[in-house]
Short mmCIF file of C-alpha atoms in Angstrom, two decimals:
data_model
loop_
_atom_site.label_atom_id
_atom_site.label_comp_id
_atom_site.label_asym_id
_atom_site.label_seq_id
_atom_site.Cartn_x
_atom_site.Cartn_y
_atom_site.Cartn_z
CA UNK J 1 56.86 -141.00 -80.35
CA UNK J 2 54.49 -138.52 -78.98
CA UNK J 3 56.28 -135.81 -76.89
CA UNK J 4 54.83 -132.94 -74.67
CA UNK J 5 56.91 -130.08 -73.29
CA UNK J 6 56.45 -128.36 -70.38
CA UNK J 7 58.21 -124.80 -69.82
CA UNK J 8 58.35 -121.82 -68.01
CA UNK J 9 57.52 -118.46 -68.62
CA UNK J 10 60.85 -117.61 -69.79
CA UNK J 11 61.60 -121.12 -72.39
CA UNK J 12 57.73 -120.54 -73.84
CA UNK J 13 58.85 -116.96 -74.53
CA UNK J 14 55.63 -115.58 -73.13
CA UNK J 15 57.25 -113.96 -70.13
CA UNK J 16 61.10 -112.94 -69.01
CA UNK J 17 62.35 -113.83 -65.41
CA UNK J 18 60.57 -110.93 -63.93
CA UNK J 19 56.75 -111.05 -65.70
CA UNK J 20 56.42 -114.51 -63.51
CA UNK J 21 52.16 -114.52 -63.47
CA UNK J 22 51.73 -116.42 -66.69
CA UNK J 23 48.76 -118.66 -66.15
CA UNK J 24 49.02 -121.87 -67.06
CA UNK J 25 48.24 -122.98 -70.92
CA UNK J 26 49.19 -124.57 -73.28
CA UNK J 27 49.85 -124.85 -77.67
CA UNK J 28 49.68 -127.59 -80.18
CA UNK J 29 52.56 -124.86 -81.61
CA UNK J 30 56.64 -125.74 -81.43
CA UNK J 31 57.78 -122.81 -79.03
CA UNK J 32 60.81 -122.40 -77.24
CA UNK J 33 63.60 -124.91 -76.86
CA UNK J 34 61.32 -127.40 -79.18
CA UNK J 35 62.07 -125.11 -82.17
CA UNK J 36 65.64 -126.47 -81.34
CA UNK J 37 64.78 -129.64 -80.90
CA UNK J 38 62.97 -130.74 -83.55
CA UNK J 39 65.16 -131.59 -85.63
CA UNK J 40 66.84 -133.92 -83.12
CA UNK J 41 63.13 -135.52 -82.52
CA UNK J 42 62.45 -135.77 -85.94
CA UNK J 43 65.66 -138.16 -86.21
CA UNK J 44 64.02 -141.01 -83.79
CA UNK J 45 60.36 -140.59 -84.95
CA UNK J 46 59.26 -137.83 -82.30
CA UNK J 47 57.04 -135.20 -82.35
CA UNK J 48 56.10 -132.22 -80.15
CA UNK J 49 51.87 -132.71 -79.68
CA UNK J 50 51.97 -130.16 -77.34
CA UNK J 51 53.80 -127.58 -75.11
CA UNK J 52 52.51 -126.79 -71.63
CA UNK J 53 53.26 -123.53 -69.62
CA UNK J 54 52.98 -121.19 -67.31
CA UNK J 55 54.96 -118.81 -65.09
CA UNK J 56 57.17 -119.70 -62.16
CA UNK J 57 55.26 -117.11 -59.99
CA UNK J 58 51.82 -118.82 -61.05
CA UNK J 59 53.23 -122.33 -59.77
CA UNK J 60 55.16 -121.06 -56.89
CA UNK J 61 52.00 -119.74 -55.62
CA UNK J 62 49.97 -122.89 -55.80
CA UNK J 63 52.46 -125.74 -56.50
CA UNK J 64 50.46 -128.67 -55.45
CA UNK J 65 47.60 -127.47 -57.78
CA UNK J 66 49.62 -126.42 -60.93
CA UNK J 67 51.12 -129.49 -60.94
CA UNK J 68 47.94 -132.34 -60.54
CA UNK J 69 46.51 -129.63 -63.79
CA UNK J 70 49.30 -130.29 -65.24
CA UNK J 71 49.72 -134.32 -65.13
CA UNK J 72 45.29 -133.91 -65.94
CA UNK J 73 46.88 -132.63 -69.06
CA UNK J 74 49.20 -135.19 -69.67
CA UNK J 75 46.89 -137.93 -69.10
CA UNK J 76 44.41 -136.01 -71.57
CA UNK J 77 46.94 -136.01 -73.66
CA UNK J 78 48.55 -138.93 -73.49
CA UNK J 79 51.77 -139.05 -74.79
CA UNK J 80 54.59 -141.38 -75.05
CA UNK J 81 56.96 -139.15 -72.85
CA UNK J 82 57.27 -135.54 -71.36
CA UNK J 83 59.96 -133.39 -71.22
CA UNK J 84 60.34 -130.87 -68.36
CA UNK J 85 62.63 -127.88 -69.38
CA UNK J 86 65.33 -127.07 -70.06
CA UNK J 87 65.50 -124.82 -67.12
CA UNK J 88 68.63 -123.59 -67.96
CA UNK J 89 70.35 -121.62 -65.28
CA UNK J 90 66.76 -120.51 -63.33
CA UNK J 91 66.01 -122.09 -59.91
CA UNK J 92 62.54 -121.80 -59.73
CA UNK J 93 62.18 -123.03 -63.20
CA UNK J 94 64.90 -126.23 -62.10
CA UNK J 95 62.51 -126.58 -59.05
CA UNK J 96 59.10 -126.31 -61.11
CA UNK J 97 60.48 -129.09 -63.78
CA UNK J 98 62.22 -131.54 -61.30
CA UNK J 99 58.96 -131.81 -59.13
CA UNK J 100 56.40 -131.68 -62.24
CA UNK J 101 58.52 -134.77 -63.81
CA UNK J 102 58.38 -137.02 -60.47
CA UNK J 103 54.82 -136.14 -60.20
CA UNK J 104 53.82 -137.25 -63.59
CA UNK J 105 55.77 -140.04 -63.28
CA UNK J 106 54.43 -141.24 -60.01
CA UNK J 107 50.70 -140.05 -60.84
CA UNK J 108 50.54 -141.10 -64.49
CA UNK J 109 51.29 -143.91 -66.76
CA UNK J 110 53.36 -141.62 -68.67
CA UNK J 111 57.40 -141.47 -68.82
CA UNK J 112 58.54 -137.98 -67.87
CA UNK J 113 62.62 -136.56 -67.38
CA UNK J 114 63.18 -133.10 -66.03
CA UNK J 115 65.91 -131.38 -68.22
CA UNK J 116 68.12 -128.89 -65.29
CA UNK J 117 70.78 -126.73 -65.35
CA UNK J 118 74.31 -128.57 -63.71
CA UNK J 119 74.24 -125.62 -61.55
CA UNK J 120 71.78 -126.36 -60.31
CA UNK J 121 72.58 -129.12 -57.87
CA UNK J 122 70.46 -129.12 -54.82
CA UNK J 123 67.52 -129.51 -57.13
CA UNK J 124 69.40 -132.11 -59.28
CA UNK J 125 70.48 -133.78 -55.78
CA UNK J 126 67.13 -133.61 -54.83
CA UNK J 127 65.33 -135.66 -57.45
CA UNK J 128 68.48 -137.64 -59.01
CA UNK J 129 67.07 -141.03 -57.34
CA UNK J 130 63.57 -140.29 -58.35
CA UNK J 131 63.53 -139.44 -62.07
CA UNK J 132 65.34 -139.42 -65.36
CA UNK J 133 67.09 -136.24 -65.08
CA UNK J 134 69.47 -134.58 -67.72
CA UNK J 135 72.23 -132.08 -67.28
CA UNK J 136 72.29 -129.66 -69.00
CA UNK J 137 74.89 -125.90 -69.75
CA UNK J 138 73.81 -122.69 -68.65
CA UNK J 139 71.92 -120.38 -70.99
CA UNK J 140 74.78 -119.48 -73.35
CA UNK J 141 77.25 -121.39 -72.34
CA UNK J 142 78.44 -123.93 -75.21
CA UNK J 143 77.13 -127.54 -75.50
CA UNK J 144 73.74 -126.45 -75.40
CA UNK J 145 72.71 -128.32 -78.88
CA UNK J 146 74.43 -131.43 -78.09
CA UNK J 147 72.78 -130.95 -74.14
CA UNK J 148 69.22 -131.07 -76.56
CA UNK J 149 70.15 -133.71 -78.83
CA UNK J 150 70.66 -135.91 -75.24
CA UNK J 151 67.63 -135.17 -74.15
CA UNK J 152 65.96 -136.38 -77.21
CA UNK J 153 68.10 -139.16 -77.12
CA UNK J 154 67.46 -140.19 -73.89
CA UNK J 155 63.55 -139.50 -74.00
CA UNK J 156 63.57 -141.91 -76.59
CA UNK J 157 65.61 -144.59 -74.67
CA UNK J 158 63.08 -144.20 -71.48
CA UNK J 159 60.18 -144.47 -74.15
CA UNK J 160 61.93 -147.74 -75.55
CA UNK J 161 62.57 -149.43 -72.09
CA UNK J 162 62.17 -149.61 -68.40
CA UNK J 163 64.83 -147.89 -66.89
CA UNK J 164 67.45 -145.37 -67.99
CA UNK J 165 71.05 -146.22 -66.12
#
């Protein structure tokens, strides 16, 4: 199962909340969260092929456009699912990976989830009916391992089927 992440300034570790211009790139390199992870994809036959990124200032200020480079990316790409996130507990970054996620998903042939902080629930209330979205803690609150073993989990379900309940 190939699996492409897509982060924020602050998950890629090439920025911190405040140093929110990072253009938009991406790495064939595990960074971030997928360090975590990879373990947990390794388990059902995943693989990171790539992680795409850039900061929440860069796609605040031209959302429509970051995103449609983004899902060119994807389809380039082409892999078997896309994870958005974890957000953890920032907004912007809960509204950049909700919105990327439903636009690959309605733009592409590729599955996509959006991985959000609970806290964040207007985002989460916003998208719930409209993609695979997983809950997940705050940054350092506990259950944050298991919260990335289910979203390996259920990437792999969405790859497997149709529809995720």
């Amino acid at each position: 199962m190939k699996v492409i992440m897509i982060l924020d300034q602050v998950q890629s570790g090439y920025g911190t909340k405040n140093d929110k211009m990072i253009p938009l790139t991406g790495t064939k390199e595990i960074i971030g969260p997928g360090v975590i992870m990879k373990p947990y994809l390794k388990e059902i036959d995943g693989n990171i092929v790539a992680t795409l990124y850039c900061g929440t200032g860069t796609y605040l200020e031209n959302p429509e456009e970051v995103s449609r480079k983004l899902c060119g990316m994807v389809k380039r790409l082409n892999p078997d699912v896309v994870i958005c996130g974890p957000s953890l507990s920032y907004a912007d970054s809960a509204s950049m990976c909700a919105k990327v996620a439903y636009d690959i998903v309605t733009t592409t042939s590729t599955k996509a989830l959006a991985a959000i902080s609970e806290d964040r629930s207007e985002v989460i209330d916003m998208y719930n009916d409209k993609i695979t979205i997983i809950k997940t803690p705050n940054k350092g609150e506990s259950g944050l391992r298991e919260a990335f073993k289910n979203i390996c989990s259920v990437a792999k379900r969405l790859v497997d089927s149709n529809e995720i309940e």
